[in-house]
Short mmCIF file of C-alpha atoms in Angstrom, two decimals:
data_model
loop_
_atom_site.label_atom_id
_atom_site.label_comp_id
_atom_site.label_asym_id
_atom_site.label_seq_id
_atom_site.Cartn_x
_atom_site.Cartn_y
_atom_site.Cartn_z
CA LEU A 20 -8.08 -56.82 251.20
CA LEU A 21 -7.72 -58.78 247.95
CA LEU A 22 -9.70 -61.99 247.52
CA LEU A 23 -8.53 -64.32 244.80
CA CYS A 24 -11.26 -66.32 243.16
CA HIS A 25 -10.48 -69.54 241.38
CA ALA A 26 -13.51 -69.26 239.15
CA GLU A 27 -13.70 -71.46 236.11
CA GLU A 28 -12.04 -69.79 233.18
CA ALA A 29 -14.66 -68.63 230.71
CA ALA A 30 -14.79 -70.56 227.46
CA VAL A 31 -13.58 -68.79 224.35
CA ILE A 32 -14.01 -69.52 220.64
CA VAL A 33 -10.88 -71.31 219.44
CA SER A 34 -11.93 -71.39 215.80
CA GLY A 35 -15.00 -69.60 214.55
CA LEU A 36 -17.34 -70.10 211.63
CA ARG A 37 -16.00 -69.67 208.11
CA SER A 38 -18.04 -68.24 205.23
CA THR A 39 -19.02 -70.90 202.70
CA ASP A 40 -20.11 -70.89 199.07
CA VAL A 41 -22.04 -73.91 197.78
CA PHE A 42 -24.25 -74.74 194.80
CA VAL A 43 -27.99 -75.40 195.00
CA GLY A 44 -28.67 -78.95 196.20
CA GLU A 45 -25.33 -79.32 197.99
CA SER A 46 -24.64 -79.39 201.73
CA ALA A 47 -23.04 -76.55 203.69
CA THR A 48 -21.20 -77.29 206.93
CA PHE A 49 -20.22 -74.79 209.62
CA THR A 50 -18.03 -75.66 212.60
CA CYS A 51 -17.22 -73.71 215.74
CA GLU A 52 -14.70 -74.93 218.31
CA LEU A 53 -14.81 -73.79 221.93
CA SER A 54 -11.88 -73.88 224.36
CA HIS A 55 -13.72 -76.20 226.73
CA PRO A 56 -17.07 -77.97 227.15
CA GLY A 57 -19.99 -77.10 229.40
CA VAL A 58 -21.15 -73.87 227.79
CA LYS A 59 -24.91 -73.58 228.21
CA ASN A 60 -27.53 -72.18 225.84
CA VAL A 61 -26.00 -73.29 222.54
CA GLN A 62 -28.06 -72.17 219.54
CA TRP A 63 -27.65 -71.91 215.76
CA TRP A 64 -29.42 -69.26 213.66
CA LEU A 65 -29.86 -68.53 209.95
CA ASP A 66 -30.67 -64.86 209.29
CA GLY A 67 -32.12 -64.49 212.78
CA THR A 68 -34.25 -67.65 212.64
CA PRO A 69 -33.37 -70.34 215.23
CA LEU A 70 -32.40 -73.67 213.67
CA HIS A 71 -33.44 -77.06 215.04
CA ASN A 72 -32.23 -80.58 214.35
CA ASN A 73 -34.27 -82.18 211.53
CA LEU A 74 -33.80 -83.90 208.18
CA VAL A 75 -32.46 -80.80 206.46
CA THR A 76 -30.62 -79.25 209.40
CA GLU A 77 -28.12 -81.45 211.25
CA ILE A 78 -26.79 -80.07 214.52
CA SER A 79 -24.11 -82.03 216.33
CA GLU A 80 -21.62 -81.65 219.15
CA GLN A 81 -18.35 -83.47 219.76
CA ASP A 82 -16.69 -83.53 223.21
CA GLY A 83 -18.89 -80.57 224.14
CA ARG A 84 -16.34 -78.37 222.37
CA ILE A 85 -16.80 -78.84 218.64
CA HIS A 86 -20.22 -77.71 217.42
CA THR A 87 -21.23 -78.48 213.84
CA LEU A 88 -24.16 -77.37 211.71
CA THR A 89 -24.85 -79.03 208.36
CA LEU A 90 -27.54 -77.65 206.07
CA ASN A 91 -28.51 -80.32 203.53
CA ASP A 92 -29.95 -79.80 200.04
CA VAL A 93 -29.65 -76.00 200.22
CA ALA A 94 -31.68 -73.68 198.01
CA CYS A 95 -31.00 -70.11 196.88
CA HIS A 96 -33.22 -68.72 199.64
CA ASP A 97 -30.93 -70.32 202.26
CA SER A 98 -28.25 -67.74 201.50
CA GLY A 99 -27.66 -65.50 204.50
CA THR A 100 -25.81 -65.19 207.78
CA VAL A 101 -25.25 -68.27 209.92
CA THR A 102 -24.74 -67.47 213.60
CA PHE A 103 -23.56 -69.71 216.43
CA ARG A 104 -24.22 -68.66 220.02
CA ALA A 105 -22.92 -70.38 223.12
CA GLY A 106 -23.80 -68.36 226.20
CA PRO A 107 -22.16 -64.95 225.66
CA LEU A 108 -20.02 -66.17 222.73
CA ILE A 109 -21.06 -65.45 219.16
CA SER A 110 -19.55 -66.38 215.81
CA SER A 111 -21.09 -65.58 212.42
CA ALA A 112 -20.34 -66.36 208.79
CA LYS A 113 -21.98 -65.94 205.41
CA LEU A 114 -23.63 -68.73 203.45
CA LEU A 115 -23.83 -68.07 199.71
CA VAL A 116 -25.89 -70.56 197.70
CA LYS A 117 -25.13 -70.28 194.00
CA GLY A 118 -27.61 -71.29 191.35
CA ILE A 119 -26.46 -73.35 188.41
CA SER A 120 -26.60 -71.29 185.26
CA LEU A 121 -27.65 -72.99 182.04
CA LEU A 122 -25.64 -70.43 180.06
CA GLU A 123 -22.24 -71.70 181.19
#
């Protein structure tokens, strides 16, 4: 006996995070697009540390599908791996913050 379930199709990542290089003091923005809204337990991380919405870290969501993280006024120590998690879905990218050399 075969039972067909019309369960909701699981969301997938349509476009994942892209690695970004910025200079000290600039902003870095990461965007992840999901196939459809309603995914629970959305969280952003930088090198394993959970990020929260504040003056320096802007976390936003559009239509429940497009999730954006903006890190403002970055410093060299912000370089690392940015990770987006939405339920079982994970996307990661590198953030490289470049110092401004006085020799150039």
